[in-house]
């Protein structure tokens, strides 16, 4: 695989109560100048991107990219496609919120060359959607998916969440069933994490957040990880399931050591042995790009040990696991010479299994991935 390009759109109509992503509500007046600044960054990076060769994937994420006015988004994608070498069969994904798209918007995305739509649905239960601060109803989500399909999207992904306030196992099953009726090609499942700085964290501190008990959350996880494969969705990564051939190429790149260049506020990049991110303040990003000031920060040269750690725990997220030969090629030593103790310990606990070519999580290991990942940290 070649290069991945990530474009960050840091705007949302409203902040969801669980979300700690770099995204902001109430920034409508900055959308147009942000689009202009991003176009300038694309221009600025065009030489580098030419040297790196054509991109295999483009991922426009956020935030809510579809919160942008259609004209701003279409100009941006047009600029990217004119300026940057992109393979003719590239996967071009955009994240969409069901409350922000209509038929015209979806048709325009296809015309711009977007060929994969990742829809943040989270649940098909209106009470739960309200409880987590989503801007859309279940019916809007169903309609948005149907509109996307009739517009011509043939590669659709839905995000679902579990462990949400007020959610029971039956609610989750109903949401999964509704998702099945919509027949997406890809499903991502995320357990709720209460992150610092979110409304949920503040509610939890005051004892006001009512979450399902651990046993129920575990039953939800077990249900989805058994049911989705039964319905033909192959679990190719801890949180991701796809019909064969519809795995997210862009995200696979993150897990398999493919370089990526991020553009836009807060976007992260990884190339060779270094990584960095752009400033996350939208105002600072726009001003810096406009005036030629630096907007890259946290530049880090990765040492060999950090590279090994990340190579392993990112690869372990995938069902295929660590490719032993790829490790040997990258680090010029067999993985066993570095991690033998960790591997044997995790195998003894039935969290890892080893084949001739790979080391991978067992299904128990998938559930307790963090226990395994810790063993790969120096
Ligand atoms: S729509 Fe997505 S990015 Fe925006 S606040 Fe909600 S979860 Fe966060």
CSV table of C-alpha atoms and ligand atoms in Angstrom, one decimal:
chain,number,residue,atom,x,y,z
A,1,UNK,CA,0.0,0.0,0.0
A,2,UNK,CA,1.1,3.6,-0.7
A,3,UNK,CA,0.3,6.7,1.1
A,4,UNK,CA,-2.8,7.8,3.1
A,5,UNK,CA,-4.0,11.3,3.2
A,6,UNK,CA,-6.1,12.5,6.1
A,7,UNK,CA,-8.1,15.8,6.0
A,8,UNK,CA,-9.5,17.0,9.3
A,9,UNK,CA,-12.7,19.1,9.4
A,10,UNK,CA,-13.0,20.3,13.1
A,11,UNK,CA,-16.7,21.4,13.0
A,12,UNK,CA,-19.8,19.9,14.4
A,13,UNK,CA,-23.4,21.3,14.7
A,14,UNK,CA,-23.4,20.4,18.4
A,15,UNK,CA,-20.9,18.6,20.7
A,16,UNK,CA,-22.0,15.1,21.6
A,17,UNK,CA,-21.8,14.5,25.3
A,18,UNK,CA,-19.2,11.7,25.1
A,19,UNK,CA,-16.9,13.3,22.5
A,20,UNK,CA,-13.4,14.5,23.1
A,21,UNK,CA,-12.3,14.7,19.5
A,22,UNK,CA,-10.9,18.0,18.2
A,23,UNK,CA,-14.2,19.3,17.0
A,24,UNK,CA,-16.1,22.5,17.8
A,25,UNK,CA,-19.7,23.7,17.6
A,26,UNK,CA,-20.7,27.2,16.9
A,27,UNK,CA,-17.8,27.9,14.5
A,28,UNK,CA,-19.9,28.5,11.4
A,29,UNK,CA,-18.2,31.8,10.5
A,30,UNK,CA,-14.8,30.1,10.4
A,31,UNK,CA,-15.9,27.4,7.9
A,32,UNK,CA,-15.2,29.4,4.8
A,33,UNK,CA,-11.8,30.7,5.9
A,34,UNK,CA,-10.9,27.2,7.2
A,35,UNK,CA,-11.6,25.8,3.7
A,36,UNK,CA,-9.4,28.5,2.2
A,37,UNK,CA,-6.6,27.7,4.7
A,38,UNK,CA,-6.8,24.0,4.0
A,39,UNK,CA,-6.6,24.6,0.3
A,40,UNK,CA,-3.4,26.7,1.0
A,41,UNK,CA,-2.0,23.8,3.0
A,42,UNK,CA,-2.8,21.4,0.2
A,43,UNK,CA,-1.0,23.6,-2.2
A,44,UNK,CA,1.9,24.0,0.2
A,45,UNK,CA,2.2,20.2,0.5
A,46,UNK,CA,1.8,19.4,-3.2
A,47,UNK,CA,5.6,19.1,-3.9
A,48,UNK,CA,6.1,16.7,-1.0
A,49,UNK,CA,3.0,14.7,-2.0
A,50,UNK,CA,4.3,14.5,-5.6
A,51,UNK,CA,7.6,13.1,-4.2
A,52,UNK,CA,5.8,10.6,-2.0
A,53,UNK,CA,3.9,9.2,-5.0
A,54,UNK,CA,0.1,8.8,-5.6
A,55,UNK,CA,-2.1,8.4,-2.5
A,56,UNK,CA,-3.8,5.1,-2.1
A,57,UNK,CA,-6.4,6.4,0.3
A,58,UNK,CA,-8.0,9.7,1.3
A,59,UNK,CA,-10.0,10.1,4.5
A,60,UNK,CA,-11.9,13.2,5.3
A,61,UNK,CA,-12.8,13.0,8.9
A,62,UNK,CA,-13.7,15.1,11.9
A,63,UNK,CA,-15.6,16.5,13.5
A,64,UNK,CA,-18.3,16.4,10.9
A,65,UNK,CA,-17.1,17.0,7.4
A,66,UNK,CA,-20.7,17.2,6.2
A,67,UNK,CA,-21.3,20.1,8.6
A,68,UNK,CA,-19.4,22.2,6.0
A,69,UNK,CA,-21.5,24.0,3.4
A,70,UNK,CA,-21.6,21.9,0.3
A,71,UNK,CA,-19.8,24.6,-1.8
A,72,UNK,CA,-16.8,24.8,0.7
A,73,UNK,CA,-16.5,21.0,0.9
A,74,UNK,CA,-16.8,20.5,-2.9
A,75,UNK,CA,-14.1,23.2,-3.5
A,76,UNK,CA,-11.8,21.5,-1.0
A,77,UNK,CA,-12.1,18.1,-2.5
A,78,UNK,CA,-11.8,19.5,-6.0
A,79,UNK,CA,-8.6,21.3,-4.9
A,80,UNK,CA,-7.2,18.1,-3.4
A,81,UNK,CA,-7.9,16.0,-6.5
A,82,UNK,CA,-6.4,18.6,-8.9
A,83,UNK,CA,-3.3,19.3,-6.8
A,84,UNK,CA,-2.3,16.0,-5.3
A,85,UNK,CA,-1.5,12.7,-7.1
A,86,UNK,CA,-4.2,10.2,-6.1
A,87,UNK,CA,-4.5,6.7,-7.5
A,88,UNK,CA,-7.4,6.1,-9.9
A,89,UNK,CA,-8.7,3.3,-7.7
A,90,UNK,CA,-8.1,5.2,-4.5
A,91,UNK,CA,-10.5,4.7,-1.6
A,92,UNK,CA,-11.9,8.2,-0.8
A,93,UNK,CA,-13.9,8.2,2.5
A,94,UNK,CA,-15.9,10.9,4.1
A,95,UNK,CA,-17.4,10.8,7.6
A,96,UNK,CA,-21.0,12.0,7.6
A,97,UNK,CA,-23.6,12.7,10.3
A,98,UNK,CA,-27.1,11.7,9.3
A,99,UNK,CA,-28.4,15.0,10.6
A,100,UNK,CA,-26.4,17.0,8.0
A,101,UNK,CA,-27.0,15.3,4.6
A,102,UNK,CA,-29.7,15.4,2.1
A,103,UNK,CA,-30.0,13.9,-1.5
A,104,UNK,CA,-28.3,16.9,-3.1
A,105,UNK,CA,-25.4,16.7,-0.7
A,106,UNK,CA,-24.9,13.0,-1.1
A,107,UNK,CA,-25.0,13.2,-4.9
A,108,UNK,CA,-22.5,16.0,-4.9
A,109,UNK,CA,-20.1,13.9,-2.7
A,110,UNK,CA,-20.2,11.1,-5.3
A,111,UNK,CA,-19.7,13.6,-8.1
A,112,UNK,CA,-16.6,14.9,-6.2
A,113,UNK,CA,-15.2,11.4,-6.3
A,114,UNK,CA,-16.0,10.2,-2.8
A,115,UNK,CA,-16.6,6.5,-3.0
A,116,UNK,CA,-16.9,5.5,0.7
A,117,UNK,CA,-19.3,7.0,3.3
A,118,UNK,CA,-18.8,6.4,7.0
A,119,UNK,CA,-22.0,7.3,8.8
A,120,UNK,CA,-22.0,8.0,12.5
A,121,UNK,CA,-25.3,6.5,13.6
A,122,UNK,CA,-24.3,5.2,17.1
A,123,UNK,CA,-27.9,3.9,17.9
A,124,UNK,CA,-31.3,3.5,16.3
A,125,UNK,CA,-33.0,4.4,19.6
A,126,UNK,CA,-34.2,8.0,19.9
A,127,UNK,CA,-34.1,8.1,23.7
A,128,UNK,CA,-30.5,6.9,23.6
A,129,UNK,CA,-29.6,9.3,20.8
A,130,UNK,CA,-31.0,12.2,22.9
A,131,UNK,CA,-29.2,10.9,26.0
A,132,UNK,CA,-25.8,11.1,24.2
A,133,UNK,CA,-26.4,14.4,22.6
A,134,UNK,CA,-26.7,13.4,18.9
A,135,UNK,CA,-28.4,15.9,16.6
A,136,UNK,CA,-30.4,13.3,14.6
A,137,UNK,CA,-33.2,10.8,15.2
A,138,UNK,CA,-33.2,7.1,14.3
A,139,UNK,CA,-35.5,7.8,11.4
A,140,UNK,CA,-33.2,10.4,10.0
A,141,UNK,CA,-30.3,7.9,10.2
A,142,UNK,CA,-32.3,5.3,8.3
A,143,UNK,CA,-33.3,7.8,5.7
A,144,UNK,CA,-29.8,9.1,5.3
A,145,UNK,CA,-28.5,5.6,4.7
A,146,UNK,CA,-31.3,4.9,2.2
A,147,UNK,CA,-30.6,8.2,0.4
A,148,UNK,CA,-26.9,7.3,0.3
A,149,UNK,CA,-27.6,4.0,-1.3
A,150,UNK,CA,-30.1,5.3,-3.8
A,151,UNK,CA,-27.6,8.1,-4.7
A,152,UNK,CA,-25.2,5.3,-5.6
A,153,UNK,CA,-22.9,4.8,-2.7
A,154,UNK,CA,-21.7,1.1,-2.8
A,155,UNK,CA,-19.4,1.2,0.1
A,156,UNK,CA,-21.1,2.3,3.3
A,157,UNK,CA,-20.0,2.0,6.9
A,158,UNK,CA,-22.1,2.5,10.0
A,159,UNK,CA,-20.7,3.3,13.5
A,160,UNK,CA,-22.6,1.8,16.4
A,161,UNK,CA,-21.9,2.4,20.1
A,162,UNK,CA,-22.6,0.2,23.1
A,163,UNK,CA,-22.5,0.7,26.9
A,164,UNK,CA,-24.5,3.9,26.5
A,165,UNK,CA,-26.6,5.5,29.2
A,166,UNK,CA,-30.1,3.9,29.4
A,167,UNK,CA,-29.1,1.2,26.9
A,168,UNK,CA,-30.0,-2.4,27.5
A,169,UNK,CA,-29.0,-5.5,25.7
A,170,UNK,CA,-32.4,-5.6,23.9
A,171,UNK,CA,-32.0,-2.0,22.7
A,172,UNK,CA,-28.6,-2.8,21.3
A,173,UNK,CA,-30.0,-5.9,19.5
A,174,UNK,CA,-32.7,-3.8,18.0
A,175,UNK,CA,-30.1,-1.3,16.7
A,176,UNK,CA,-28.0,-4.0,15.3
A,177,UNK,CA,-31.0,-5.5,13.6
A,178,UNK,CA,-31.9,-2.2,12.0
A,179,UNK,CA,-28.3,-1.8,10.9
A,180,UNK,CA,-28.6,-5.3,9.3
A,181,UNK,CA,-31.7,-4.3,7.4
A,182,UNK,CA,-29.8,-1.4,5.9
A,183,UNK,CA,-27.1,-3.8,4.7
A,184,UNK,CA,-24.0,-1.7,5.0
A,185,UNK,CA,-20.7,-3.1,3.7
A,186,UNK,CA,-18.9,-2.2,7.0
A,187,UNK,CA,-19.7,-1.8,10.7
A,188,UNK,CA,-17.6,-0.3,13.4
A,189,UNK,CA,-18.5,-0.8,17.0
A,190,UNK,CA,-17.3,1.3,19.9
A,191,UNK,CA,-17.8,0.9,23.6
A,192,UNK,CA,-18.5,4.1,25.4
A,193,UNK,CA,-15.4,5.5,27.2
A,194,UNK,CA,-16.0,8.5,29.5
A,195,UNK,CA,-13.2,10.9,28.5
A,196,UNK,CA,-11.9,13.8,30.4
A,197,UNK,CA,-13.3,17.2,29.5
A,198,UNK,CA,-16.7,15.8,28.2
A,199,UNK,CA,-20.1,16.5,29.6
A,200,UNK,CA,-20.3,12.8,30.5
A,201,UNK,CA,-17.1,13.1,32.6
A,202,UNK,CA,-18.6,16.1,34.5
A,203,UNK,CA,-21.9,14.2,35.0
A,204,UNK,CA,-20.0,11.1,36.2
A,205,UNK,CA,-18.1,13.3,38.7
A,206,UNK,CA,-21.4,14.5,40.2
A,207,UNK,CA,-22.7,10.9,40.2
A,208,UNK,CA,-25.3,11.8,37.6
A,209,UNK,CA,-24.3,9.4,34.8
A,210,UNK,CA,-26.2,6.1,34.8
A,211,UNK,CA,-24.3,3.6,32.7
A,212,UNK,CA,-25.2,-0.1,32.2
A,213,UNK,CA,-23.3,-2.4,34.6
A,214,UNK,CA,-20.2,-4.2,33.4
A,215,UNK,CA,-21.9,-7.6,32.9
A,216,UNK,CA,-24.4,-6.0,30.5
A,217,UNK,CA,-21.7,-4.1,28.6
A,218,UNK,CA,-19.8,-7.4,28.3
A,219,UNK,CA,-23.0,-9.2,27.1
A,220,UNK,CA,-23.4,-6.4,24.4
A,221,UNK,CA,-19.8,-6.9,23.3
A,222,UNK,CA,-20.2,-10.7,23.2
A,223,UNK,CA,-23.5,-10.4,21.2
A,224,UNK,CA,-22.0,-8.1,18.5
A,225,UNK,CA,-18.7,-10.0,18.1
A,226,UNK,CA,-20.6,-13.2,17.7
A,227,UNK,CA,-23.7,-12.0,15.7
A,228,UNK,CA,-21.9,-9.8,13.1
A,229,UNK,CA,-19.7,-12.6,11.9
A,230,UNK,CA,-22.7,-14.9,11.7
A,231,UNK,CA,-24.2,-12.3,9.3
A,232,UNK,CA,-21.2,-12.4,7.1
A,233,UNK,CA,-19.2,-9.5,8.5
A,234,UNK,CA,-15.7,-10.6,9.0
A,235,UNK,CA,-14.0,-9.1,12.1
A,236,UNK,CA,-10.8,-7.8,10.7
A,237,UNK,CA,-9.9,-5.5,13.5
A,238,UNK,CA,-10.9,-5.3,17.2
A,239,UNK,CA,-13.7,-2.8,16.5
A,240,UNK,CA,-14.3,-3.3,12.8
A,241,UNK,CA,-16.3,-5.7,10.7
A,242,UNK,CA,-16.7,-5.9,7.0
A,243,UNK,CA,-18.1,-7.9,4.2
A,244,UNK,CA,-15.2,-9.5,2.4
A,245,UNK,CA,-13.3,-6.9,0.3
A,246,UNK,CA,-14.8,-3.9,2.1
A,247,UNK,CA,-12.3,-3.5,4.9
A,248,UNK,CA,-11.3,0.2,5.3
A,249,UNK,CA,-8.1,0.5,3.3
A,250,UNK,CA,-7.3,3.8,5.0
A,251,UNK,CA,-7.6,2.5,8.6
A,252,UNK,CA,-5.7,-0.7,7.6
A,253,UNK,CA,-2.9,1.6,6.7
A,254,UNK,CA,-2.7,3.0,10.3
A,255,UNK,CA,-2.5,-0.5,11.6
A,256,UNK,CA,0.1,-1.8,9.1
A,257,UNK,CA,2.7,0.9,9.2
A,258,UNK,CA,1.7,2.8,6.1
A,259,UNK,CA,2.8,6.5,6.1
A,260,UNK,CA,0.1,9.1,6.2
A,261,UNK,CA,0.0,12.9,5.8
A,262,UNK,CA,-2.7,14.8,7.8
A,263,UNK,CA,-3.8,18.2,6.8
A,264,UNK,CA,-6.0,20.7,8.6
A,265,UNK,CA,-6.2,21.7,12.3
A,266,UNK,CA,-5.1,18.9,14.7
A,267,UNK,CA,-4.3,16.5,11.9
A,268,UNK,CA,-1.6,14.0,12.6
A,269,UNK,CA,1.1,12.7,10.3
A,270,UNK,CA,3.4,9.8,10.3
A,271,UNK,CA,6.3,9.4,7.9
A,272,UNK,CA,9.5,7.4,8.0
A,273,UNK,CA,10.5,7.5,11.6
A,274,UNK,CA,8.8,10.8,12.6
A,275,UNK,CA,5.4,12.0,13.4
A,276,UNK,CA,3.8,15.4,14.2
A,277,UNK,CA,0.5,17.1,14.3
A,278,UNK,CA,-0.9,20.5,13.2
A,279,UNK,CA,-2.0,23.0,15.9
A,280,UNK,CA,-5.5,22.1,17.1
A,281,UNK,CA,-6.8,25.6,17.5
A,282,UNK,CA,-8.9,26.4,14.4
A,283,UNK,CA,-8.2,30.1,14.7
A,284,UNK,CA,-4.5,29.6,15.1
A,285,UNK,CA,-4.3,27.2,12.2
A,286,UNK,CA,-6.1,29.6,9.9
A,287,UNK,CA,-4.0,32.5,10.9
A,288,UNK,CA,-0.7,30.6,10.7
A,289,UNK,CA,-1.4,29.2,7.2
A,290,UNK,CA,-2.5,32.7,6.0
A,291,UNK,CA,0.6,34.5,7.4
A,292,UNK,CA,3.2,31.8,6.7
A,293,UNK,CA,3.8,31.0,10.4
A,294,UNK,CA,4.6,27.4,11.4
A,295,UNK,CA,1.6,25.4,12.4
A,296,UNK,CA,3.3,22.0,12.9
A,297,UNK,CA,3.9,20.9,16.5
A,298,UNK,CA,4.9,18.0,18.7
A,299,UNK,CA,7.4,16.8,16.0
A,300,UNK,CA,8.9,13.6,17.3
A,301,UNK,CA,11.6,11.4,16.0
A,302,UNK,CA,10.7,7.9,17.0
A,303,UNK,CA,13.4,5.8,18.5
A,304,UNK,CA,13.7,2.1,17.6
A,305,UNK,CA,12.0,0.9,20.8
A,306,UNK,CA,9.0,3.2,20.3
A,307,UNK,CA,8.7,2.1,16.7
A,308,UNK,CA,8.7,-1.6,17.7
A,309,UNK,CA,6.1,-1.0,20.4
A,310,UNK,CA,3.8,0.8,18.0
A,311,UNK,CA,4.4,-1.6,15.1
A,312,UNK,CA,3.3,-4.5,17.4
A,313,UNK,CA,0.3,-3.1,19.2
A,314,UNK,CA,-1.1,-1.5,16.0
A,315,UNK,CA,-0.7,-4.8,14.1
A,316,UNK,CA,-2.2,-6.7,17.0
A,317,UNK,CA,-5.4,-4.8,16.7
A,318,UNK,CA,-5.9,-6.6,13.4
A,319,UNK,CA,-7.2,-10.1,13.3
A,320,UNK,CA,-4.3,-11.1,11.1
A,321,UNK,CA,-1.9,-9.9,13.8
A,322,UNK,CA,1.8,-9.2,13.5
A,323,UNK,CA,3.4,-10.4,10.3
A,324,UNK,CA,6.7,-11.8,11.6
A,325,UNK,CA,8.4,-11.3,8.3
A,326,UNK,CA,7.3,-7.6,8.2
A,327,UNK,CA,8.8,-7.1,11.6
A,328,UNK,CA,12.1,-8.8,10.5
A,329,UNK,CA,12.2,-6.6,7.4
A,330,UNK,CA,11.6,-3.4,9.3
A,331,UNK,CA,13.8,-4.0,12.3
A,332,UNK,CA,16.3,-6.5,10.9
A,333,UNK,CA,15.8,-8.9,13.7
A,334,UNK,CA,13.3,-11.7,14.5
A,335,UNK,CA,10.4,-10.6,16.7
A,336,UNK,CA,11.2,-13.5,19.1
A,337,UNK,CA,14.6,-12.0,19.9
A,338,UNK,CA,12.9,-8.9,21.3
A,339,UNK,CA,9.5,-10.0,22.6
A,340,UNK,CA,9.8,-13.7,23.3
A,341,UNK,CA,9.0,-13.3,27.0
A,342,UNK,CA,5.9,-11.2,26.3
A,343,UNK,CA,4.7,-13.5,23.6
A,344,UNK,CA,5.1,-16.7,25.7
A,345,UNK,CA,3.4,-15.1,28.7
A,346,UNK,CA,0.4,-14.0,26.7
A,347,UNK,CA,0.2,-17.4,24.9
A,348,UNK,CA,0.1,-19.1,28.3
A,349,UNK,CA,-2.8,-16.9,29.3
A,350,UNK,CA,-4.5,-17.8,26.0
A,351,UNK,CA,-4.6,-14.1,24.9
A,352,UNK,CA,-2.1,-14.6,22.0
A,353,UNK,CA,-1.6,-17.4,19.5
A,354,UNK,CA,1.2,-18.0,17.1
A,355,UNK,CA,1.4,-19.5,13.6
A,356,UNK,CA,4.4,-19.9,11.3
A,357,UNK,CA,4.0,-16.3,9.9
A,358,UNK,CA,1.9,-14.4,12.4
A,359,UNK,CA,1.3,-13.6,16.1
A,360,UNK,CA,-2.3,-12.6,16.8
A,361,UNK,CA,-4.8,-12.1,19.5
A,362,UNK,CA,-7.1,-14.9,20.3
A,363,UNK,CA,-10.8,-14.1,20.7
A,364,UNK,CA,-10.2,-13.7,24.4
A,365,UNK,CA,-7.2,-11.5,23.6
A,366,UNK,CA,-9.4,-9.3,21.4
A,367,UNK,CA,-11.6,-8.7,24.5
A,368,UNK,CA,-8.6,-7.9,26.7
A,369,UNK,CA,-6.4,-6.2,24.1
A,370,UNK,CA,-5.0,-3.7,26.5
A,371,UNK,CA,-3.6,-6.4,28.8
A,372,UNK,CA,-1.6,-7.7,25.8
A,373,UNK,CA,-0.6,-4.3,24.4
A,374,UNK,CA,1.0,-3.4,27.8
A,375,UNK,CA,3.3,-6.4,27.5
A,376,UNK,CA,4.8,-4.9,24.3
A,377,UNK,CA,5.8,-1.6,25.9
A,378,UNK,CA,9.5,-1.4,26.8
B,1,LIG,S1,-20.6,14.4,15.6
B,1,LIG,FE1,-18.8,13.1,16.0
B,1,LIG,S2,-17.0,14.6,16.1
B,1,LIG,FE2,-18.9,15.8,16.3
B,1,LIG,S3,-19.2,16.0,18.5
B,1,LIG,FE3,-20.4,14.2,17.9
B,1,LIG,S4,-19.0,12.4,18.1
B,1,LIG,FE4,-17.8,14.3,18.2
